[in-house]
Coordinates of C-alpha atoms and ligand atoms in Angstrom, one line a residue:
M379 CA -33.7 -30.1 39.0
L380 CA -34.8 -33.3 37.2
A381 CA -34.3 -31.6 33.9
R382 CA -30.8 -30.9 34.8
I383 CA -30.1 -34.3 35.7
Q384 CA -31.8 -35.7 32.7
A385 CA -29.4 -33.1 30.7
S386 CA -26.5 -34.2 32.2
N387 CA -23.8 -36.7 30.6
G388 CA -24.0 -39.1 33.2
W389 CA -27.8 -39.6 32.7
K390 CA -27.3 -39.8 28.9
F391 CA -24.6 -42.5 29.8
F392 CA -27.1 -44.8 31.7
A393 CA -29.6 -44.4 29.3
V394 CA -27.5 -45.4 26.4
L395 CA -26.4 -48.6 28.4
G396 CA -29.9 -49.9 27.7
R397 CA -29.9 -49.0 24.1
A398 CA -26.4 -50.2 23.4
D399 CA -27.5 -54.2 24.8
A400 CA -30.8 -54.2 26.7
P401 CA -30.4 -57.6 28.3
L402 CA -26.8 -57.1 29.4
A403 CA -27.7 -53.7 30.9
L404 CA -30.5 -55.1 32.7
A405 CA -28.2 -58.0 34.2
W406 CA -25.8 -55.3 35.1
W407 CA -28.4 -53.2 36.9
A408 CA -29.7 -56.3 38.6
V409 CA -26.4 -57.7 39.9
L410 CA -25.4 -53.9 41.2
G411 CA -28.8 -53.7 42.9
V412 CA -28.0 -57.1 44.8
R413 CA -24.3 -56.0 45.5
G414 CA -25.7 -52.9 46.8
V415 CA -27.8 -54.4 49.3
L416 CA -25.6 -56.9 50.6
P417 CA -23.6 -54.4 53.0
A418 CA -26.7 -53.7 54.7
V419 CA -28.1 -57.4 54.9
F420 CA -24.5 -58.3 56.0
A421 CA -24.9 -55.7 59.3
V422 CA -28.6 -57.2 60.2
A423 CA -27.0 -61.0 59.7
M424 CA -24.1 -60.0 62.0
G425 CA -26.4 -58.7 64.5
L426 CA -28.7 -61.8 64.5
V427 CA -25.4 -64.0 64.8
V428 CA -24.0 -62.2 68.1
G429 CA -27.9 -61.8 69.4
A430 CA -28.3 -65.8 68.9
V431 CA -24.9 -66.1 70.8
Q432 CA -26.1 -64.1 73.6
H433 CA -29.2 -65.7 74.1
G434 CA -28.2 -69.3 73.4
A435 CA -30.5 -69.4 70.5
P436 CA -30.1 -71.7 67.6
L437 CA -27.1 -70.4 65.3
A438 CA -27.6 -72.2 62.3
G439 CA -30.2 -69.5 60.7
P440 CA -28.1 -66.5 61.4
V441 CA -24.6 -68.2 60.4
G442 CA -26.3 -69.6 57.2
L443 CA -27.4 -66.1 56.3
V444 CA -23.9 -64.6 57.2
G445 CA -22.5 -67.4 55.1
V446 CA -24.8 -66.9 51.9
V447 CA -24.1 -63.0 52.1
F448 CA -20.3 -63.6 52.2
V449 CA -20.2 -66.0 49.4
L450 CA -22.6 -63.6 47.1
L451 CA -20.2 -60.8 48.1
Q452 CA -17.1 -62.9 46.7
V453 CA -19.0 -64.3 43.7
L454 CA -20.9 -61.3 42.5
S455 CA -18.2 -58.8 42.2
P456 CA -16.3 -60.7 39.2
M457 CA -19.4 -61.9 37.9
H458 CA -20.1 -58.1 37.7
Q459 CA -17.0 -57.2 36.2
A460 CA -17.3 -59.5 33.3
I461 CA -20.9 -58.4 32.6
G462 CA -19.6 -54.5 32.8
T463 CA -16.7 -55.1 30.4
N464 CA -19.0 -56.9 27.7
L465 CA -21.6 -54.0 28.4
G466 CA -18.7 -51.1 27.9
S467 CA -17.6 -52.9 24.7
R468 CA -21.1 -53.1 23.5
T469 CA -22.2 -49.4 24.3
A470 CA -18.6 -48.1 22.6
G471 CA -19.3 -50.2 19.5
W472 CA -23.0 -48.7 19.9
L473 CA -21.8 -45.4 20.0
Y474 CA -19.2 -45.8 17.1
D475 CA -22.3 -47.0 15.2
Q476 CA -24.1 -43.6 15.9
L477 CA -21.1 -41.8 15.3
T478 CA -20.4 -43.3 11.9
A479 CA -24.1 -43.1 10.8
A480 CA -24.2 -39.4 12.0
C481 CA -21.0 -38.6 9.8
V482 CA -22.0 -40.5 6.5
G483 CA -25.9 -40.0 6.8
P484 CA -26.1 -36.5 5.6
P485 CA -26.2 -35.6 1.9
G486 CA -24.1 -32.8 2.3
M487 CA -20.9 -32.4 3.8
G488 CA -21.0 -29.0 5.8
H489 CA -21.4 -30.9 8.8
L490 CA -17.8 -32.4 8.5
E491 CA -16.2 -28.9 8.2
D492 CA -18.2 -27.0 10.8
P493 CA -15.9 -25.8 13.1
R494 CA -18.4 -25.8 15.9
L495 CA -18.7 -29.5 15.8
T496 CA -15.1 -30.3 15.3
T497 CA -14.1 -30.6 19.2
D498 CA -16.9 -33.1 19.9
L499 CA -16.1 -35.2 16.7
T500 CA -12.4 -35.3 18.0
M501 CA -13.8 -36.7 21.4
A502 CA -16.3 -38.9 19.9
R503 CA -14.1 -40.5 17.2
D504 CA -11.2 -41.8 19.8
F505 CA -12.8 -41.9 23.1
D506 CA -12.0 -45.6 23.3
L507 CA -8.5 -45.6 22.5
G508 CA -7.5 -44.9 26.0
I509 CA -5.7 -41.6 25.1
S510 CA -7.6 -39.4 27.5
G511 CA -9.1 -42.1 29.8
P512 CA -9.5 -45.4 30.2
P513 CA -11.8 -47.6 27.4
L514 CA -15.5 -48.2 28.6
S515 CA -14.8 -51.7 29.2
I516 CA -12.6 -50.6 32.0
S517 CA -14.5 -47.7 33.1
M518 CA -17.6 -50.1 33.8
G519 CA -15.6 -51.3 36.8
F520 CA -15.0 -48.1 38.3
I521 CA -18.6 -46.8 37.5
A522 CA -20.1 -50.1 39.1
S523 CA -18.0 -50.0 42.3
G524 CA -18.9 -46.3 42.7
L525 CA -22.7 -47.3 42.5
V526 CA -22.3 -50.3 44.7
E527 CA -20.7 -48.2 47.5
M528 CA -23.4 -45.5 46.7
V529 CA -26.3 -48.1 47.1
G530 CA -24.8 -50.0 50.0
G531 CA -24.2 -46.6 51.9
I532 CA -27.9 -45.8 51.2
G533 CA -28.8 -49.1 52.6
A534 CA -26.8 -49.0 55.7
T535 CA -28.4 -45.3 56.2
L536 CA -31.8 -47.2 56.3
V537 CA -30.6 -50.0 58.6
L538 CA -29.3 -47.2 60.9
G539 CA -32.9 -45.6 60.9
A540 CA -34.1 -48.6 63.0
Y541 CA -32.1 -47.1 65.8
A542 CA -32.9 -43.5 65.7
W543 CA -34.4 -41.3 63.3
W544 CA -31.7 -38.5 63.9
A545 CA -28.9 -41.0 63.6
P546 CA -28.9 -41.6 59.8
L547 CA -29.8 -37.8 59.0
L548 CA -26.8 -36.6 61.2
L549 CA -24.5 -39.3 59.8
A550 CA -25.6 -39.3 56.2
G551 CA -26.0 -35.5 56.3
A552 CA -22.2 -34.9 57.2
W553 CA -20.9 -37.5 54.4
L554 CA -23.1 -36.0 52.0
A555 CA -21.7 -32.5 52.9
T556 CA -18.2 -33.7 51.8
H557 CA -19.8 -33.7 48.0
W558 CA -20.8 -29.8 48.6
L559 CA -17.5 -28.9 50.5
L560 CA -15.3 -30.9 48.1
R561 CA -17.1 -29.9 44.9
E562 CA -13.8 -28.1 43.8
S563 CA -12.3 -31.3 43.9
A564 CA -15.2 -31.9 41.3
V565 CA -16.6 -34.9 42.9
W566 CA -19.8 -34.1 40.8
R567 CA -18.4 -31.5 38.3
D568 CA -18.0 -32.4 34.5
R569 CA -14.2 -32.0 34.1
N570 CA -14.7 -32.1 30.2
T571 CA -14.6 -28.4 29.8
E572 CA -13.9 -26.6 26.6
A573 CA -10.3 -26.2 27.6
V574 CA -9.9 -30.1 28.0
R575 CA -11.6 -30.5 24.9
E576 CA -9.4 -28.2 23.0
A577 CA -6.2 -29.8 24.6
E578 CA -7.8 -33.3 23.5
R579 CA -7.7 -32.0 20.0
H580 CA -4.3 -30.9 19.9
A581 CA -3.0 -34.1 21.5
D582 CA -5.3 -36.1 19.2
Y583 CA -3.7 -34.3 16.0
A584 CA -0.1 -34.8 17.1
Y585 CA -0.8 -38.6 17.5
Q586 CA -2.5 -39.0 14.4
L587 CA 0.5 -37.5 12.7
A588 CA 2.8 -39.8 14.6
V589 CA 1.2 -43.1 14.0
N590 CA -0.3 -42.7 10.7
P591 CA 1.8 -43.0 7.3
P592 CA 0.5 -39.8 5.3
A593 CA 2.6 -37.6 7.3
A594 CA 5.6 -40.1 7.6
K595 CA 7.9 -38.3 4.9
E596 CA 7.5 -34.6 6.1
L597 CA 8.0 -35.7 9.5
R598 CA 11.3 -37.3 8.6
L599 CA 12.6 -35.0 5.8
F600 CA 11.7 -31.6 7.9
G601 CA 13.2 -33.3 11.2
L602 CA 9.9 -33.2 12.6
A603 CA 9.8 -36.3 14.5
A604 CA 11.1 -35.2 18.2
W605 CA 8.6 -32.0 17.4
T606 CA 5.6 -34.4 17.1
V607 CA 6.5 -36.7 20.2
E608 CA 7.0 -33.4 22.2
R609 CA 3.9 -31.9 20.9
F610 CA 2.0 -35.2 21.9
K611 CA 3.3 -35.2 25.3
G612 CA 2.9 -31.5 25.7
R613 CA -0.6 -31.5 25.0
R614 CA -1.2 -34.8 26.7
R615 CA 0.3 -33.3 29.7
R616 CA -1.8 -30.1 29.5
L617 CA -4.8 -32.5 29.2
F618 CA -3.8 -33.8 32.3
E619 CA -2.9 -30.8 34.3
L620 CA -6.3 -29.7 33.4
Q621 CA -8.1 -32.3 34.5
W622 CA -5.8 -32.4 37.9
E623 CA -6.4 -28.9 38.3
A624 CA -10.4 -29.4 37.9
T625 CA -10.2 -32.0 40.7
R626 CA -7.5 -30.9 43.0
L627 CA -8.2 -31.4 46.7
R628 CA -8.0 -27.8 48.7
E629 CA -7.1 -27.8 52.5
R630 CA -9.8 -25.9 54.0
P631 CA -12.8 -27.8 52.7
V632 CA -11.0 -31.0 53.4
L633 CA -10.6 -30.0 57.1
W634 CA -14.0 -28.8 57.2
S635 CA -15.1 -32.2 55.8
L636 CA -13.1 -34.0 58.2
L637 CA -14.4 -32.1 61.5
L638 CA -17.9 -32.5 60.3
V639 CA -17.7 -36.2 59.7
L640 CA -15.7 -37.0 62.9
G641 CA -18.3 -34.8 64.7
A642 CA -21.4 -36.7 63.6
N643 CA -19.5 -40.1 64.1
L644 CA -18.8 -39.2 67.7
V645 CA -22.2 -38.1 68.3
V646 CA -23.7 -41.4 66.8
F647 CA -21.3 -43.8 68.2
G648 CA -21.3 -42.0 71.7
A649 CA -25.3 -42.3 71.7
M650 CA -24.8 -46.0 70.9
A651 CA -22.1 -46.5 73.2
L652 CA -24.3 -44.9 76.2
D653 CA -27.2 -46.7 75.2
A654 CA -25.6 -50.2 75.3
A655 CA -24.1 -49.5 78.5
S656 CA -27.4 -48.7 80.0
G657 CA -28.7 -51.7 78.6
K658 CA -31.2 -50.0 76.1
L659 CA -29.4 -51.6 73.2
E660 CA -28.7 -55.2 73.1
L661 CA -25.3 -56.6 72.0
G662 CA -26.7 -58.2 68.6
R663 CA -28.4 -54.9 67.8
L664 CA -25.4 -52.7 68.6
V665 CA -23.3 -54.7 66.3
T666 CA -25.9 -54.5 63.6
F667 CA -26.0 -50.5 64.1
A668 CA -22.5 -50.1 64.6
T669 CA -21.8 -51.8 61.3
A670 CA -24.6 -49.8 59.3
A671 CA -22.8 -46.5 60.9
V672 CA -19.7 -47.4 59.5
G673 CA -21.6 -48.4 56.0
T674 CA -23.2 -45.1 55.8
S675 CA -19.3 -43.4 55.0
M676 CA -19.9 -45.2 51.6
I677 CA -22.1 -42.3 50.2
A678 CA -19.4 -40.2 50.6
F679 CA -17.1 -40.5 47.5
G680 CA -15.7 -43.4 45.6
G681 CA -14.5 -44.0 42.0
L682 CA -17.8 -43.3 40.4
S683 CA -17.4 -39.7 39.7
W684 CA -14.2 -39.5 37.8
A685 CA -14.8 -42.5 35.9
L686 CA -18.5 -41.6 35.1
D687 CA -17.1 -38.3 34.2
S688 CA -14.9 -39.5 31.6
A689 CA -16.8 -42.3 30.5
S690 CA -20.1 -40.2 29.9
A691 CA -18.3 -37.2 28.3
P692 CA -18.0 -38.8 24.8
V693 CA -21.8 -40.4 25.3
G694 CA -22.7 -36.6 25.2
A695 CA -20.5 -35.5 22.6
V696 CA -22.0 -38.6 20.1
L697 CA -25.6 -37.7 21.2
R698 CA -25.0 -33.8 20.4
L699 CA -23.3 -34.7 17.3
K700 CA -26.5 -36.7 16.0
P701 CA -29.0 -33.9 15.9
A702 CA -26.0 -31.1 14.9
M703 CA -24.9 -33.0 12.1
Q704 CA -28.3 -33.4 10.4
P705 CA -29.1 -29.7 9.7
A706 CA -25.5 -29.1 9.0
G707 CA -25.1 -31.5 6.3
A708 CA -28.8 -31.3 5.2
L709 CA -29.7 -30.8 1.8
P710 CA -33.1 -31.3 0.6
S711 CA -33.9 -33.9 -1.8
G712 CA -36.3 -33.2 -4.5
T713 CA -38.4 -35.7 -6.1
R714 CA -37.8 -35.4 -9.9
S715 CA -36.1 -38.7 -11.7
A716 CA -32.8 -37.4 -13.1
G717 CA -32.9 -40.2 -15.7
G718 CA -31.8 -39.2 -19.0
I719 CA -30.7 -35.6 -18.2
P720 CA -29.2 -33.5 -19.6
A721 CA -30.8 -33.6 -22.9
R722 CA -30.4 -29.9 -23.5
E723 CA -28.1 -28.0 -21.3
V724 CA -26.3 -27.6 -18.0
R725 CA -26.8 -23.8 -16.6
F726 CA -25.1 -22.0 -13.9
R727 CA -27.4 -19.1 -13.5
N728 CA -25.9 -16.3 -11.7
L729 CA -24.5 -18.7 -9.1
K730 CA -23.3 -17.0 -5.5
F731 CA -21.5 -18.9 -3.0
A732 CA -19.7 -18.8 0.1
Y733 CA -18.7 -21.8 2.1
P734 CA -20.7 -22.3 5.5
N735 CA -17.5 -21.7 7.7
N736 CA -16.1 -18.8 5.4
P737 CA -18.1 -15.6 4.5
E738 CA -16.2 -14.9 2.0
R739 CA -17.8 -15.2 -1.7
V740 CA -16.0 -17.8 -3.8
L741 CA -18.6 -17.4 -6.8
D742 CA -20.2 -14.0 -7.4
G743 CA -22.5 -14.1 -10.1
F744 CA -21.2 -17.2 -11.9
D745 CA -23.2 -17.5 -15.3
L746 CA -22.6 -20.2 -18.0
T747 CA -24.5 -22.5 -20.2
I748 CA -23.1 -26.0 -21.2
P749 CA -24.8 -27.6 -24.2
A750 CA -25.6 -31.3 -23.2
G751 CA -22.8 -33.5 -24.9
S752 CA -20.3 -30.7 -25.1
S753 CA -17.2 -30.4 -23.4
L754 CA -16.1 -27.4 -21.4
A755 CA -12.8 -26.7 -19.8
I756 CA -12.5 -24.1 -16.7
V757 CA -9.0 -22.5 -16.2
G758 CA -8.5 -19.8 -13.7
Q759 CA -5.9 -19.3 -11.0
N760 CA -5.5 -21.2 -7.5
G761 CA -8.4 -20.7 -5.2
A762 CA -10.7 -19.0 -8.1
G763 CA -13.2 -21.6 -7.3
K764 CA -13.0 -24.2 -9.9
T765 CA -13.1 -27.1 -7.7
T766 CA -16.1 -25.5 -5.9
L767 CA -18.2 -25.3 -9.1
A768 CA -17.6 -29.2 -9.3
K769 CA -18.9 -29.8 -5.9
L770 CA -22.0 -27.5 -6.7
L771 CA -22.5 -29.5 -9.4
C772 CA -22.6 -32.8 -7.7
R773 CA -24.8 -30.8 -5.0
L774 CA -22.4 -31.2 -2.4
Y775 CA -23.5 -28.0 -1.0
D776 CA -26.3 -25.9 -2.4
P777 CA -25.6 -22.1 -3.6
Q778 CA -26.9 -19.1 -1.6
A779 CA -28.4 -17.5 -4.7
G780 CA -28.5 -18.4 -8.1
A781 CA -29.3 -21.8 -9.6
I782 CA -28.0 -24.8 -11.3
E783 CA -30.4 -25.9 -14.1
I784 CA -30.4 -28.9 -16.0
D785 CA -32.8 -28.5 -19.2
G786 CA -34.2 -25.8 -17.5
V787 CA -35.0 -27.2 -13.8
D788 CA -33.5 -26.5 -10.7
L789 CA -31.0 -29.2 -9.4
R790 CA -32.8 -28.9 -6.2
E791 CA -35.8 -30.5 -7.5
F792 CA -34.2 -33.8 -8.7
D793 CA -34.0 -36.4 -6.6
L794 CA -30.6 -36.3 -4.9
E795 CA -29.5 -39.9 -5.5
S796 CA -30.9 -40.2 -8.6
W797 CA -29.0 -36.9 -10.0
R798 CA -25.8 -38.1 -8.5
S799 CA -25.8 -41.5 -10.2
R800 CA -26.0 -39.4 -13.4
L801 CA -22.6 -37.9 -12.5
T802 CA -19.1 -39.1 -12.1
A803 CA -15.9 -37.1 -11.3
V804 CA -12.3 -37.5 -10.7
F805 CA -11.8 -35.0 -7.9
Q806 CA -8.7 -33.3 -7.5
D807 CA -8.1 -34.9 -4.0
F808 CA -9.8 -38.3 -5.3
T809 CA -9.9 -41.0 -2.5
R810 CA -7.5 -44.0 -2.8
F811 CA -9.8 -46.7 -1.3
E812 CA -7.9 -49.5 0.6
L813 CA -10.0 -51.8 -1.4
A814 CA -9.6 -54.3 -4.4
L815 CA -8.6 -52.6 -7.7
R816 CA -11.9 -54.2 -9.1
D817 CA -13.8 -52.2 -6.3
N818 CA -11.7 -49.0 -6.8
V819 CA -12.9 -48.9 -10.5
A820 CA -16.5 -49.8 -9.9
P821 CA -17.3 -49.3 -6.2
R822 CA -21.2 -50.1 -6.9
G823 CA -20.1 -53.2 -9.0
A824 CA -19.8 -53.7 -12.7
P825 CA -19.1 -56.3 -14.9
D826 CA -15.0 -57.5 -15.3
E827 CA -15.3 -56.9 -18.8
L828 CA -16.2 -53.1 -18.4
I829 CA -13.8 -52.6 -15.6
Q830 CA -11.0 -53.8 -17.8
S831 CA -12.0 -51.9 -20.7
A832 CA -12.2 -48.9 -18.2
L833 CA -8.8 -49.5 -17.0
A834 CA -7.5 -49.9 -20.8
Q835 CA -8.8 -46.5 -21.5
A836 CA -7.1 -45.1 -18.6
G837 CA -3.8 -46.9 -19.6
A838 CA -4.1 -48.7 -16.4
S839 CA -4.3 -52.3 -17.8
H840 CA -1.2 -53.8 -16.4
L841 CA -1.3 -52.1 -12.7
A842 CA -2.4 -55.4 -11.0
A843 CA -4.9 -57.9 -11.0
L844 CA -8.5 -57.1 -10.2
D845 CA -8.4 -58.7 -6.8
T846 CA -5.4 -57.2 -5.7
T847 CA -6.0 -54.6 -2.7
L848 CA -4.3 -51.3 -3.4
A849 CA -2.7 -50.9 0.0
K850 CA 0.6 -52.0 1.4
G851 CA -0.8 -53.2 4.7
Y852 CA -3.0 -56.3 3.4
Q853 CA -2.0 -59.8 2.5
G854 CA -0.9 -59.8 -1.1
G855 CA -1.6 -56.0 -1.3
T856 CA 0.2 -53.3 -3.3
D857 CA 0.5 -49.5 -3.4
L858 CA 0.8 -47.3 -6.6
S859 CA 2.7 -44.3 -7.5
G860 CA 0.8 -40.8 -7.7
G861 CA 0.3 -41.2 -11.7
Q862 CA -1.1 -45.0 -11.3
W863 CA -3.4 -43.9 -8.8
Q864 CA -4.8 -41.2 -11.2
R865 CA -5.2 -43.6 -13.9
V866 CA -7.1 -45.9 -11.4
A867 CA -9.4 -42.6 -10.6
L868 CA -9.6 -42.0 -14.3
A869 CA -10.8 -45.8 -15.1
R870 CA -13.3 -45.3 -12.1
A871 CA -14.9 -42.3 -14.1
L872 CA -14.6 -44.1 -17.4
C873 CA -16.2 -47.0 -16.0
A874 CA -19.5 -45.0 -14.9
V875 CA -19.5 -43.4 -18.2
Q876 CA -19.8 -47.0 -19.6
L877 CA -22.5 -47.6 -17.2
G878 CA -24.6 -44.7 -18.4
A879 CA -23.3 -41.5 -16.6
G880 CA -24.2 -38.2 -18.6
V881 CA -22.0 -35.5 -16.9
V882 CA -18.3 -36.4 -16.5
L883 CA -16.1 -33.9 -14.0
L884 CA -12.5 -34.2 -14.4
D885 CA -10.4 -32.0 -11.9
E886 CA -6.9 -31.9 -12.7
P887 CA -7.2 -35.6 -14.0
T888 CA -4.0 -35.6 -15.1
A889 CA -1.9 -33.5 -13.3
Q890 CA 0.3 -36.5 -12.0
L891 CA 0.5 -38.2 -15.2
D892 CA 3.7 -37.8 -17.5
V893 CA 3.5 -35.8 -20.5
R894 CA 3.4 -38.5 -23.0
G895 CA 0.8 -40.5 -20.9
E896 CA -1.2 -37.2 -20.6
A897 CA -1.7 -36.7 -24.0
E898 CA -2.4 -40.3 -25.1
I899 CA -4.9 -40.5 -22.4
F900 CA -6.4 -37.5 -23.0
D901 CA -7.6 -38.4 -26.6
R902 CA -8.8 -41.6 -25.3
I903 CA -11.0 -39.6 -22.6
L904 CA -12.3 -37.5 -25.3
Q905 CA -13.4 -40.4 -27.3
A906 CA -14.9 -42.1 -24.2
T907 CA -16.9 -39.0 -23.2
R908 CA -17.9 -37.8 -26.6
R909 CA -21.7 -38.4 -25.9
T910 CA -21.5 -37.2 -22.4
T911 CA -21.1 -33.5 -21.2
T912 CA -17.9 -33.1 -20.1
I913 CA -16.2 -30.5 -17.3
L914 CA -12.5 -30.4 -17.5
I915 CA -10.9 -28.4 -15.0
S916 CA -7.1 -28.0 -15.8
H917 CA -4.0 -25.7 -15.5
R918 CA -2.5 -27.9 -18.4
F919 CA -3.4 -25.4 -21.5
S920 CA -2.3 -28.5 -23.9
T921 CA -5.1 -30.2 -22.6
V922 CA -7.5 -27.4 -22.2
R923 CA -7.5 -26.7 -25.6
H924 CA -8.9 -29.8 -26.8
A925 CA -12.6 -28.7 -25.4
D926 CA -15.2 -27.5 -27.4
R927 CA -15.2 -24.4 -25.1
I928 CA -13.0 -23.1 -22.5
C929 CA -14.3 -20.9 -19.6
V930 CA -12.1 -18.4 -17.8
L931 CA -12.9 -18.2 -13.9
E932 CA -11.9 -15.2 -12.2
H933 CA -13.4 -13.1 -9.1
G934 CA -16.3 -15.5 -9.2
K935 CA -17.4 -15.2 -12.4
A936 CA -16.9 -16.2 -16.0
I937 CA -14.9 -13.7 -17.5
E938 CA -14.1 -15.1 -20.8
L939 CA -15.8 -18.1 -22.6
G940 CA -15.1 -19.5 -26.3
S941 CA -13.1 -22.0 -28.1
H942 CA -9.4 -21.8 -27.9
D943 CA -8.9 -19.9 -31.1
D944 CA -11.7 -17.5 -30.0
L945 CA -9.8 -16.6 -26.7
M946 CA -6.5 -16.6 -28.4
A947 CA -8.1 -13.9 -30.8
L948 CA -9.6 -12.1 -27.9
G949 CA -6.3 -11.4 -26.6
G950 CA -7.5 -11.3 -23.0
R951 CA -6.6 -13.2 -19.6
Y952 CA -6.9 -16.4 -21.5
R953 CA -4.2 -15.7 -24.0
T954 CA -2.1 -14.3 -21.4
M955 CA -2.1 -17.2 -19.6
F956 CA -1.5 -19.7 -22.3
E957 CA 1.3 -17.8 -23.6
L958 CA 3.0 -17.5 -20.5
Q959 CA 2.9 -21.3 -19.7
A960 CA 3.9 -22.1 -23.5
S961 CA 6.9 -19.5 -23.2
R962 CA 8.2 -21.8 -20.2
F963 CA 9.0 -24.2 -22.8
G964 CA 11.0 -21.8 -25.0
N965 CA 10.2 -20.2 -28.5
G966 CA 6.5 -20.0 -27.8
A967 CA 6.1 -24.0 -28.2
D968 CA 3.4 -25.1 -26.0
E969 CA 3.2 -28.5 -24.1
E970 CA 2.0 -30.2 -26.9
H971 CA 4.7 -29.4 -29.3
L972 CA 6.8 -30.9 -26.6
D973 CA 4.5 -34.0 -26.5
E974 CA 5.4 -34.7 -30.4
A975 CA 8.7 -33.7 -30.2
N976 CA 9.2 -36.9 -27.7
Ligands
LIG1952 N1 -14.2 -26.8 2.6 C1 -14.0 -25.4 2.5 N2 -14.1 -24.6 3.5 C2 -14.3 -23.2 3.2 N3 -13.4 -22.7 2.1 C3 -13.2 -23.4 1.3 C4 -13.4 -24.9 1.2 N4 -12.7 -25.3 -0.1 C5 -12.6 -24.4 -0.7 N5 -12.3 -23.1 0.1 C6 -11.9 -21.9 -0.4 O1 -12.6 -21.3 -1.4 C7 -12.0 -20.7 -2.5 C8 -11.7 -21.9 -3.8 O2 -11.5 -23.1 -3.6 P1 -11.4 -24.2 -4.6 O3 -11.0 -25.4 -4.3 O4 -12.6 -24.0 -5.5 O5 -10.4 -23.5 -5.8 P2 -9.9 -24.0 -7.3 O6 -10.1 -23.0 -8.2 O7 -10.1 -25.2 -7.3 O8 -8.2 -23.8 -6.7 P3 -7.0 -24.8 -7.4 O9 -6.4 -24.3 -8.8 O10 -5.9 -24.7 -6.3 O11 -7.6 -26.3 -7.4 C9 -10.6 -20.7 -1.6 O12 -10.4 -19.7 -1.4 C10 -10.5 -21.8 -0.5 O13 -9.7 -21.4 0.3
LIG1953 MG1 -9.6 -27.2 -7.4

């Protein structure tokens, strides 16, 4: 029983309050305790006043007590509200801190792609936006009132015990039975079922589509504006329906509850009336016990459950995600320093790899050696596994079999940070940081001259001042075109090369550049990376042909390897692809000839 309570989201929620802000949580609990006791004290004080009046005793004490209780009742409520609002905000902040640390912490990225974690991640990410329930700062008020009522009810029950031992048992038993009878209405039931979370995820996606810029073009162009709004409304309605369904009151249990509560109250009040009439119960004590009997009802229901339910579900999600993300994104780091490597070669030895969420093998016996300091181009169809190779070399995942070896040492033996600082990359879907141009080129910092020279190498000298934020939404900010962004990403890699990176990965680095820009920049890239081991992934054969060697990747293996001339002479897959692309430009002229014609 205790273990079940401790495993419940509600328990975790209360534990988290103290971890988010211990003094505030302590104050919140203390005020809650006092507020909870006040109804019982009030019942006793009222009895004392009536008793004093009846016996002609001095009134100052009892009336003073009633006054103090009354004032406290008035003052403590708004005070508690204010403490709760702050505590709610602090707790939401604490949870978001935990979540960001859990997401960013693991060295791998499998945890962000794991479908088993997606639902929790959605809930944990947006819980305080008020879409599926009130934000924590508001919920705290409801939770506080619910708890105050419960404590108040228990206090009243104890006072009633002074009248007769059976009275609190009967009355509290009847009120408590409503919890069980109305369990269908989920007074104590977790309403965040899998179906609710699923609906929440869909509602969240439609919401993100509607309010964020990336989808704005397609929504308009394909006439999806109304569809998005309808989808959001529909999914959110479904969410509410599910919650409503879970908390719906059913007729029969309600009737039973009413009968039970009515019966218990009739017995207790009837007994008091008889005792009062026979003189066994003085008027003052009657007032106290009658007030306590009424107060017992507070243990029945209240706003606690639903508010606690919706407030504690994301706490459960965040606390679940933390330990789940660790192993899902774990990559054990080695201890060797990666300084100065590769000095001899980068070797992919018989690599076999499938993504954690997809059993299909992307690489199936991929074997290839790249001499240090040389350039290798990888070509292959969409989905062949080129980007996957790049990610494996960055050690964002580990292969299931085989190894990547640097100068004969398994990549997993190197210190992860140390290895990553040896490489740089322009990813196919590189990130456009909403930061100053300077920070986009050198996220870890670099002298301005270096940044300027990297920008010049990437043909991006005059895009913006180094301090300009590269996003429209900021003061003095600006946005760039796709090709301009690609030049910034290239500059980022070239800057890292100047800072000493030994391996450069370029995954479609010029896909968005105009033809003239591409040829010009490619020469500069080769120049800048002539001493580094460079891996170029590209569909453009005009750039690919400049690499020292070219590898054709198909069905998870390297099926051809050699220089452009070797592979043309071989007359295999490379030649077919090359000629197919060249023929698009007529007379067998490849893109480079077109460049020259320009
Ligand atoms: N994160 C992922 N989770 C599961 N499967 C993935 C993931 N990323 C890629 N894949 C799958 O792995 C295969 C190889 O993808 P990869 O991105 O390496 O191809 P690619 O050769 O770079 O293709 P393109 O030329 O289109 O860039 C594809 O079938 C793809 O669906
Ligand atoms: Mg790719």
